Backbone as ProteinMPNN parsed JSONL, in Angstrom:
{"seq_chain_A": "MLTIESRKVSLLKGITWRIIGTLDTIFLSWFFTGDISKALKIGGIELVTKIFLYYIHERAWSLSKKGKKEIVTVSGSKVAEDKHSRSVIKGISWRIVGTIDTILIAFFVTGNYSRAFEIGFTEVFTKMILFYFHERVWLMLTRVK", "coords_chain_A": {"N_chain_A": [[16.234, 38.112, 52.846], [13.821, 36.545, 50.851], [10.725, 34.894, 51.451], [9.343, 31.801, 50.296], [6.19, 30.653, 49.311], [4.752, 28.071, 51.221], [4.435, 24.499, 50.696], [2.346, 23.41, 52.133], [0.569, 25.571, 52.479], [-0.073, 25.983, 49.785], [-1.414, 23.573, 49.28], [-3.606, 23.757, 51.092], [-4.838, 26.071, 50.087], [-5.567, 25.083, 47.611], [-7.467, 23.137, 48.334], [-9.504, 24.681, 49.629], [-10.187, 26.39, 47.54], [-11.105, 24.543, 45.691], [-13.438, 23.557, 46.863], [-15.111, 25.817, 46.742], [-15.037, 26.249, 43.945], [-16.049, 23.807, 42.917], [-18.673, 23.772, 43.901], [-19.679, 25.978, 42.489], [-19.41, 25.032, 39.839], [-21.134, 22.801, 39.897], [-23.588, 24.102, 40.334], [-23.756, 25.726, 37.966], [-23.678, 23.716, 36.003], [-26.001, 22.296, 36.546], [-27.841, 24.337, 36.077], [-27.507, 24.752, 33.258], [-27.902, 22.189, 32.163], [-30.152, 21.177, 33.367], [-30.248, 18.878, 34.745], [-29.666, 17.356, 37.648], [-28.187, 15.082, 38.346], [-26.267, 14.808, 36.3], [-24.987, 17.217, 36.716], [-23.886, 16.835, 39.276], [-22.173, 14.725, 38.676], [-20.388, 15.939, 36.853], [-19.293, 17.861, 38.578], [-18.152, 16.118, 40.499], [-16.153, 14.688, 39.067], [-14.581, 16.821, 38.304], [-13.727, 17.724, 40.785], [-11.654, 15.995, 41.461], [-9.8, 16.214, 39.264], [-9.224, 18.955, 39.189], [-8.127, 19.615, 41.699], [-5.608, 18.466, 41.549], [-4.605, 19.831, 39.232], [-4.717, 22.506, 40.14], [-2.914, 22.511, 42.297], [-0.485, 22.067, 40.941], [-0.467, 24.427, 39.424], [-0.326, 26.404, 41.477], [2.185, 25.737, 42.597], [3.881, 26.29, 40.454], [3.496, 29.075, 40.216], [4.492, 29.836, 42.703], [7.174, 29.719, 42.363], [7.789, 31.895, 40.873], [8.73, 35.328, 40.893], [7.425, 37.402, 39.83], [5.275, 40.157, 40.061], [5.403, 40.447, 42.788], [5.92, 42.124, 45.89], [8.404, 43.42, 48.009], [8.425, 43.317, 51.483], [9.151, 44.521, 54.764], [9.159, 42.917, 57.803], [7.936, 43.312, 61.201], [9.838, 42.137, 62.795], [12.044, 42.566, 61.29], [12.737, 40.922, 59.183], [12.75, 40.146, 55.673], [10.089, 39.674, 53.435], [8.205, 38.344, 50.668], [5.337, 39.618, 49.131], [2.208, 39.228, 47.494], [1.176, 41.419, 44.887], [-1.801, 43.217, 43.875], [-2.056, 43.011, 41.097], [-0.717, 40.639, 40.518], [-2.452, 38.732, 41.622], [-4.597, 39.027, 39.866], [-3.435, 38.247, 37.388], [-2.703, 35.624, 38.002], [-5.259, 34.601, 38.369], [-6.289, 34.751, 35.767], [-4.538, 33.021, 34.355], [-5.037, 30.616, 35.69], [-7.75, 30.324, 35.112], [-7.774, 29.798, 32.382], [-6.632, 27.209, 32.25], [-8.502, 25.89, 33.93], [-10.952, 26.276, 32.56], [-10.63, 24.852, 30.17], [-10.414, 22.276, 31.244], [-12.989, 22.013, 32.458], [-14.706, 22.2, 30.209], [-13.961, 19.907, 28.762], [-14.635, 17.863, 30.612], [-17.415, 18.348, 30.946], [-18.321, 17.871, 28.353], [-17.662, 15.158, 28.117], [-19.4, 14.048, 30.04], [-21.99, 14.971, 29.277], [-22.085, 14.667, 26.519], [-22.617, 16.653, 24.776], [-21.619, 19.263, 22.881], [-22.424, 21.955, 22.85], [-23.647, 22.42, 25.394], [-21.429, 21.866, 26.996], [-19.644, 23.941, 26.288], [-21.213, 26.149, 27.054], [-21.328, 25.826, 29.861], [-18.559, 25.86, 30.483], [-17.684, 28.401, 29.451], [-19.289, 30.209, 30.85], [-18.329, 29.823, 33.366], [-15.89, 31.124, 33.141], [-16.351, 33.754, 33.854], [-17.692, 33.649, 36.403], [-15.868, 32.169, 37.948], [-13.456, 33.653, 37.783], [-14.036, 35.941, 39.256], [-14.672, 34.816, 41.77], [-12.21, 33.523, 42.281], [-10.381, 35.658, 42.478], [-11.228, 36.915, 44.882], [-10.815, 34.783, 46.626], [-7.996, 34.54, 46.504], [-7.273, 37.026, 47.668], [-8.311, 36.785, 50.266], [-6.743, 34.642, 51.211], [-4.271, 35.898, 51.121], [-4.571, 37.776, 53.175], [-4.8, 35.978, 55.318], [-2.318, 34.716, 55.375], [-0.437, 36.665, 55.57], [2.597, 38.023, 56.669], [3.438, 39.586, 59.625]], "CA_chain_A": [[15.843, 36.889, 52.161], [12.387, 36.462, 50.616], [10.194, 33.561, 51.695], [8.539, 31.194, 49.231], [4.978, 30.053, 49.859], [4.954, 26.672, 51.572], [3.607, 23.483, 50.036], [1.146, 23.252, 52.956], [-0.342, 26.662, 52.113], [-0.56, 25.676, 48.432], [-2.392, 22.498, 49.388], [-4.815, 24.288, 51.738], [-5.486, 26.966, 49.129], [-6.182, 24.221, 46.603], [-8.665, 22.501, 48.9], [-10.57, 25.673, 49.822], [-10.632, 26.859, 46.225], [-11.847, 23.485, 45.02], [-14.786, 23.523, 47.439], [-15.838, 26.937, 46.125], [-15.133, 26.013, 42.509], [-16.929, 22.674, 42.631], [-20.061, 24.208, 44.121], [-20.021, 26.841, 41.359], [-19.562, 24.177, 38.663], [-22.367, 22.018, 40.047], [-24.718, 25.0, 40.102], [-23.822, 26.089, 36.544], [-24.006, 22.513, 35.232], [-27.429, 22.048, 36.775], [-28.56, 25.411, 35.389], [-27.476, 24.578, 31.81], [-28.385, 20.877, 31.714], [-31.426, 20.863, 33.993], [-30.131, 17.51, 35.262], [-28.821, 17.409, 38.835], [-27.242, 13.95, 38.381], [-25.151, 15.18, 35.423], [-24.279, 18.308, 37.385], [-23.084, 16.239, 40.349], [-21.12, 13.93, 38.044], [-19.396, 16.894, 36.353], [-18.616, 18.393, 39.763], [-17.356, 15.065, 41.131], [-14.947, 14.455, 38.262], [-13.787, 18.048, 38.393], [-13.138, 17.775, 42.119], [-10.385, 15.267, 41.421], [-8.859, 16.756, 38.278], [-8.808, 20.332, 39.458], [-7.225, 19.695, 42.858], [-4.285, 18.183, 41.008], [-4.191, 20.925, 38.35], [-4.519, 23.724, 40.925], [-1.671, 22.359, 43.048], [0.594, 22.299, 39.974], [-0.533, 25.854, 39.11], [0.197, 27.142, 42.636], [3.621, 25.495, 42.733], [4.547, 27.041, 39.385], [3.464, 30.49, 40.585], [5.312, 30.079, 43.883], [8.561, 29.841, 41.907], [7.932, 33.167, 40.173], [8.74, 36.556, 41.698], [6.658, 38.412, 39.09], [4.116, 40.698, 40.748], [5.568, 40.412, 44.244], [6.595, 43.274, 46.469], [9.156, 43.079, 49.208], [8.058, 44.072, 52.68], [9.959, 44.217, 55.934], [8.285, 42.614, 58.931], [8.257, 43.952, 62.474], [11.079, 41.533, 63.287], [13.139, 42.991, 60.429], [12.978, 40.017, 58.059], [12.133, 40.537, 54.413], [9.217, 38.673, 52.824], [7.567, 38.755, 49.418], [3.88, 39.602, 49.212], [1.581, 39.423, 46.184], [0.472, 42.649, 44.54], [-3.127, 42.956, 43.29], [-1.888, 42.605, 39.701], [-0.337, 39.223, 40.498], [-3.676, 37.967, 41.85], [-5.374, 39.078, 38.62], [-2.752, 37.432, 36.378], [-2.863, 34.225, 38.42], [-6.647, 34.248, 38.093], [-6.444, 34.544, 34.323], [-3.826, 31.805, 33.942], [-5.764, 29.455, 36.217], [-9.031, 30.189, 34.435], [-7.532, 29.145, 31.093], [-6.491, 25.78, 32.549], [-9.763, 25.407, 34.482], [-12.0, 26.27, 31.542], [-10.383, 23.707, 29.282], [-10.773, 21.082, 32.02], [-14.446, 21.97, 32.601], [-15.328, 21.906, 28.906], [-13.716, 18.497, 28.45], [-15.436, 17.025, 31.517], [-18.834, 18.541, 30.634], [-18.61, 17.156, 27.111], [-17.591, 13.728, 28.429], [-20.594, 13.655, 30.797], [-23.245, 15.273, 28.569], [-22.027, 14.322, 25.095], [-23.174, 17.798, 24.065], [-20.632, 20.348, 22.766], [-23.054, 23.23, 23.18], [-23.767, 22.505, 26.865], [-20.069, 21.9, 27.547], [-19.12, 25.3, 26.111], [-22.003, 27.058, 27.899], [-20.858, 25.676, 31.239], [-17.167, 26.309, 30.547], [-17.501, 29.84, 29.24], [-19.923, 30.951, 31.944], [-17.371, 29.741, 34.472], [-14.825, 32.12, 32.979], [-16.719, 34.956, 34.601], [-17.964, 33.383, 37.816], [-14.673, 31.696, 38.629], [-12.454, 34.709, 37.919], [-14.446, 36.791, 40.382], [-14.504, 34.033, 42.994], [-10.784, 33.273, 42.478], [-9.741, 36.89, 42.952], [-11.532, 37.085, 46.306], [-10.135, 33.688, 47.317], [-6.587, 34.948, 46.621], [-7.13, 38.145, 48.602], [-8.537, 36.261, 51.618], [-5.548, 33.896, 51.597], [-3.203, 36.858, 51.376], [-4.794, 38.291, 54.535], [-4.561, 34.905, 56.278], [-0.916, 34.308, 55.427], [0.426, 37.855, 55.64], [3.544, 38.064, 57.779], [3.381, 40.911, 60.237]], "C_chain_A": [[14.312, 36.849, 52.033], [11.913, 35.037, 50.865], [9.389, 33.1, 50.492], [7.363, 30.5, 49.895], [5.175, 28.549, 50.087], [4.024, 25.74, 50.794], [2.295, 23.289, 50.802], [0.114, 24.331, 52.61], [-0.917, 26.415, 50.72], [-1.632, 24.6, 48.47], [-3.7, 22.99, 50.004], [-5.568, 25.248, 50.825], [-6.201, 26.154, 48.053], [-7.469, 23.589, 47.092], [-9.799, 23.511, 49.054], [-11.097, 26.193, 48.488], [-11.489, 25.794, 45.545], [-13.247, 23.356, 45.575], [-15.645, 24.609, 46.792], [-16.084, 26.662, 44.647], [-16.075, 24.888, 42.145], [-18.393, 23.048, 42.835], [-20.541, 25.096, 42.979], [-20.273, 26.001, 40.101], [-20.847, 23.353, 38.733], [-23.582, 22.893, 39.766], [-24.861, 25.34, 38.616], [-24.206, 24.891, 35.678], [-25.481, 22.164, 35.36], [-28.27, 23.071, 36.024], [-28.635, 25.144, 33.886], [-27.988, 23.229, 31.328], [-29.776, 20.568, 32.243], [-31.432, 19.482, 34.647], [-29.149, 17.501, 36.433], [-27.823, 16.251, 38.879], [-26.039, 14.213, 37.471], [-24.317, 16.277, 36.072], [-23.368, 17.767, 38.485], [-21.939, 15.397, 39.788], [-20.007, 14.846, 37.519], [-18.593, 17.457, 37.531], [-17.719, 17.376, 40.437], [-16.062, 14.774, 40.387], [-14.004, 15.641, 38.392], [-13.091, 18.176, 39.748], [-11.76, 17.127, 42.125], [-9.384, 15.941, 40.484], [-8.344, 18.134, 38.662], [-7.978, 20.488, 40.724], [-5.795, 19.479, 42.38], [-3.774, 19.351, 40.154], [-3.903, 22.215, 39.129], [-3.22, 23.659, 41.731], [-0.468, 22.635, 42.142], [0.677, 23.793, 39.637], [0.066, 26.694, 40.242], [1.7, 26.963, 42.791], [4.391, 26.259, 41.672], [4.601, 28.529, 39.732], [4.339, 30.779, 41.797], [6.786, 30.221, 43.522], [8.84, 31.178, 41.232], [7.885, 34.348, 41.141], [7.905, 37.662, 41.036], [5.437, 38.853, 39.892], [4.196, 40.633, 42.262], [6.245, 41.704, 44.687], [7.278, 42.827, 47.75], [8.687, 43.956, 50.358], [8.974, 43.634, 53.818], [9.006, 44.033, 57.111], [8.74, 43.369, 60.173], [9.584, 43.425, 63.018], [12.284, 41.881, 62.419], [13.429, 42.054, 59.267], [12.214, 40.502, 56.828], [11.311, 39.37, 53.874], [8.623, 39.242, 51.54], [6.062, 38.603, 49.567], [3.314, 39.893, 47.826], [0.963, 40.809, 46.057], [-0.89, 42.257, 43.971], [-2.986, 42.443, 41.86], [-1.507, 41.132, 39.584], [-1.571, 38.338, 40.702], [-4.529, 37.923, 40.585], [-4.753, 38.168, 37.562], [-2.856, 35.945, 36.725], [-4.283, 33.748, 38.126], [-6.886, 33.948, 36.628], [-5.771, 33.249, 33.888], [-4.531, 30.551, 34.449], [-7.065, 29.238, 35.463], [-8.868, 29.537, 33.081], [-7.447, 27.629, 31.291], [-7.837, 25.195, 33.005], [-10.875, 25.315, 33.464], [-11.839, 25.096, 30.593], [-10.788, 22.411, 29.979], [-12.293, 20.938, 32.124], [-15.14, 21.603, 31.297], [-15.161, 20.431, 28.562], [-14.569, 17.564, 29.32], [-16.922, 17.132, 31.177], [-19.206, 17.837, 29.332], [-18.618, 15.648, 27.349], [-18.881, 13.254, 29.105], [-21.873, 13.845, 29.981], [-23.259, 14.786, 27.122], [-22.494, 15.463, 24.21], [-22.158, 18.953, 24.071], [-21.202, 21.683, 23.241], [-23.153, 23.424, 24.7], [-22.39, 22.621, 27.513], [-19.478, 23.307, 27.444], [-19.903, 26.325, 26.929], [-21.517, 27.016, 29.341], [-19.452, 26.259, 31.371], [-17.0, 27.809, 30.408], [-18.216, 30.691, 30.279], [-19.0, 30.959, 33.153], [-16.233, 30.743, 34.355], [-15.123, 33.34, 33.848], [-16.92, 34.681, 36.087], [-16.689, 32.998, 38.559], [-13.602, 32.783, 38.767], [-12.781, 35.63, 39.093], [-14.218, 36.056, 41.699], [-13.02, 33.799, 43.308], [-10.072, 34.504, 43.031], [-9.983, 37.078, 44.451], [-10.884, 35.989, 47.156], [-8.658, 34.045, 47.539], [-6.4, 36.046, 47.662], [-7.358, 37.692, 50.048], [-7.306, 35.496, 52.086], [-4.365, 34.821, 51.862], [-3.345, 37.434, 52.785], [-4.463, 37.24, 55.585], [-3.081, 34.567, 56.449], [0.068, 35.468, 55.509], [1.31, 37.793, 56.873], [3.572, 39.474, 58.316], [4.728, 41.317, 60.789]], "O_chain_A": [[13.6, 37.095, 53.006], [12.612, 34.081, 50.531], [8.823, 33.912, 49.76], [7.521, 29.837, 50.92], [5.709, 27.851, 49.225], [2.971, 26.149, 50.304], [1.254, 23.033, 50.196], [-1.072, 24.036, 52.465], [-2.111, 26.613, 50.497], [-2.643, 24.699, 47.775], [-4.78, 22.679, 49.501], [-6.798, 25.24, 50.791], [-7.308, 26.498, 47.638], [-8.45, 23.513, 46.353], [-10.931, 23.236, 48.656], [-12.297, 26.41, 48.324], [-12.486, 26.115, 44.897], [-14.173, 23.067, 44.818], [-16.765, 24.348, 46.352], [-17.201, 26.822, 44.155], [-16.823, 24.993, 41.172], [-19.251, 22.68, 42.032], [-21.687, 24.981, 42.546], [-21.244, 26.237, 39.382], [-21.563, 23.226, 37.739], [-24.497, 22.485, 39.051], [-25.958, 25.253, 38.064], [-24.974, 25.033, 34.726], [-26.124, 21.78, 34.383], [-29.281, 22.729, 35.412], [-29.702, 25.29, 33.29], [-28.465, 23.125, 30.198], [-30.508, 19.784, 31.638], [-32.48, 18.98, 35.053], [-27.941, 17.623, 36.234], [-26.719, 16.418, 39.397], [-24.91, 13.879, 37.831], [-23.089, 16.267, 35.987], [-22.219, 18.19, 38.61], [-20.854, 15.363, 40.368], [-18.825, 14.564, 37.715], [-17.365, 17.519, 37.482], [-16.634, 17.724, 40.903], [-15.003, 14.631, 40.999], [-12.796, 15.483, 38.566], [-11.975, 18.689, 39.826], [-10.818, 17.648, 42.722], [-8.247, 16.207, 40.874], [-7.165, 18.439, 38.479], [-7.186, 21.426, 40.811], [-4.884, 20.216, 42.758], [-2.644, 19.806, 40.332], [-2.953, 22.931, 38.812], [-2.505, 24.656, 41.831], [0.456, 23.35, 42.53], [1.77, 24.355, 39.572], [0.873, 27.59, 39.992], [2.414, 27.922, 43.082], [5.448, 26.82, 41.961], [5.638, 29.169, 39.56], [4.882, 31.878, 41.905], [7.562, 30.783, 44.294], [9.998, 31.55, 41.04], [7.097, 34.359, 42.087], [7.706, 38.728, 41.619], [4.655, 38.019, 40.349], [3.18, 40.75, 42.947], [7.037, 42.295, 43.952], [6.78, 41.963, 48.472], [8.568, 45.173, 50.224], [9.496, 42.519, 53.825], [8.157, 44.883, 57.379], [9.805, 43.988, 60.182], [10.356, 44.167, 63.624], [13.416, 41.537, 62.761], [14.287, 42.359, 58.439], [11.185, 41.169, 56.93], [11.77, 38.227, 53.857], [8.55, 40.457, 51.354], [5.574, 37.589, 50.066], [3.864, 40.7, 47.077], [0.319, 41.31, 46.979], [-1.108, 41.096, 43.625], [-3.715, 41.539, 41.452], [-1.932, 40.454, 38.648], [-1.719, 37.315, 40.034], [-5.119, 36.89, 40.271], [-5.463, 37.402, 36.911], [-3.072, 35.11, 35.846], [-4.481, 32.616, 37.684], [-7.598, 33.004, 36.286], [-6.355, 32.464, 33.141], [-4.619, 29.549, 33.739], [-7.447, 28.097, 35.2], [-9.746, 28.784, 32.66], [-8.108, 26.864, 30.589], [-8.257, 24.141, 32.528], [-11.666, 24.372, 33.496], [-12.814, 24.424, 30.256], [-11.429, 21.55, 29.376], [-12.825, 19.85, 31.901], [-16.058, 20.783, 31.287], [-16.108, 19.78, 28.122], [-15.15, 16.599, 28.823], [-17.617, 16.117, 31.125], [-20.292, 17.268, 29.225], [-19.487, 14.943, 26.836], [-19.396, 12.183, 28.781], [-22.745, 12.977, 29.99], [-24.325, 14.521, 26.565], [-22.741, 15.265, 23.021], [-21.873, 19.541, 25.114], [-20.535, 22.439, 23.948], [-22.783, 24.477, 25.22], [-22.207, 23.382, 28.463], [-18.882, 23.806, 28.399], [-19.315, 27.275, 27.445], [-21.32, 28.058, 29.966], [-19.189, 27.06, 32.269], [-16.252, 28.424, 31.169], [-17.774, 31.805, 30.56], [-18.895, 31.955, 33.87], [-15.672, 31.165, 35.366], [-14.23, 33.882, 34.499], [-16.382, 35.396, 36.933], [-16.461, 33.454, 39.679], [-12.907, 32.824, 39.782], [-11.888, 36.044, 39.832], [-13.638, 36.61, 42.633], [-12.616, 33.869, 44.469], [-9.256, 34.397, 43.946], [-9.051, 37.368, 45.202], [-10.456, 36.246, 48.281], [-8.136, 33.871, 48.64], [-5.46, 35.993, 48.455], [-6.673, 38.162, 50.956], [-6.865, 35.668, 53.222], [-3.548, 34.546, 52.741], [-2.356, 37.566, 53.506], [-3.905, 37.567, 56.633], [-2.645, 34.181, 57.534], [1.28, 35.256, 55.515], [0.836, 37.543, 57.981], [3.712, 40.439, 57.564], [4.865, 42.408, 61.342]]}, "name": "protein", "num_of_chains": 1, "seq": "MLTIESRKVSLLKGITWRIIGTLDTIFLSWFFTGDISKALKIGGIELVTKIFLYYIHERAWSLSKKGKKEIVTVSGSKVAEDKHSRSVIKGISWRIVGTIDTILIAFFVTGNYSRAFEIGFTEVFTKMILFYFHERVWLMLTRVK"}
């Protein structure tokens, strides 16, 4: 029998990812707007919206077996573990959702399409790299031995 990732793990992953992601967004927003108050506002709004969106994303992925490999633990039970390709695909799917959210929030706060797209599209690169490493760390933390 394969185990499905728990809701608690999904929630904890969402919280840790959001801390990393919000700090990245605040930095990029400050860099592109030159205004720390707008950067903090964008990051603050995003903190709320993305925790919710990330939880939904994690729950959807936890229902899928795509990109999982079956391993047998020392005790003889079978568990499913993510392959590297699954982490990459999850990163891409999350980044699509996250980028749209960031662009909308940045436009709402700045009123400037250009700045909103600069922030959102730069995040495509920074967040995909950060997300991949976040996924791999969580895999090490939750690996069943």
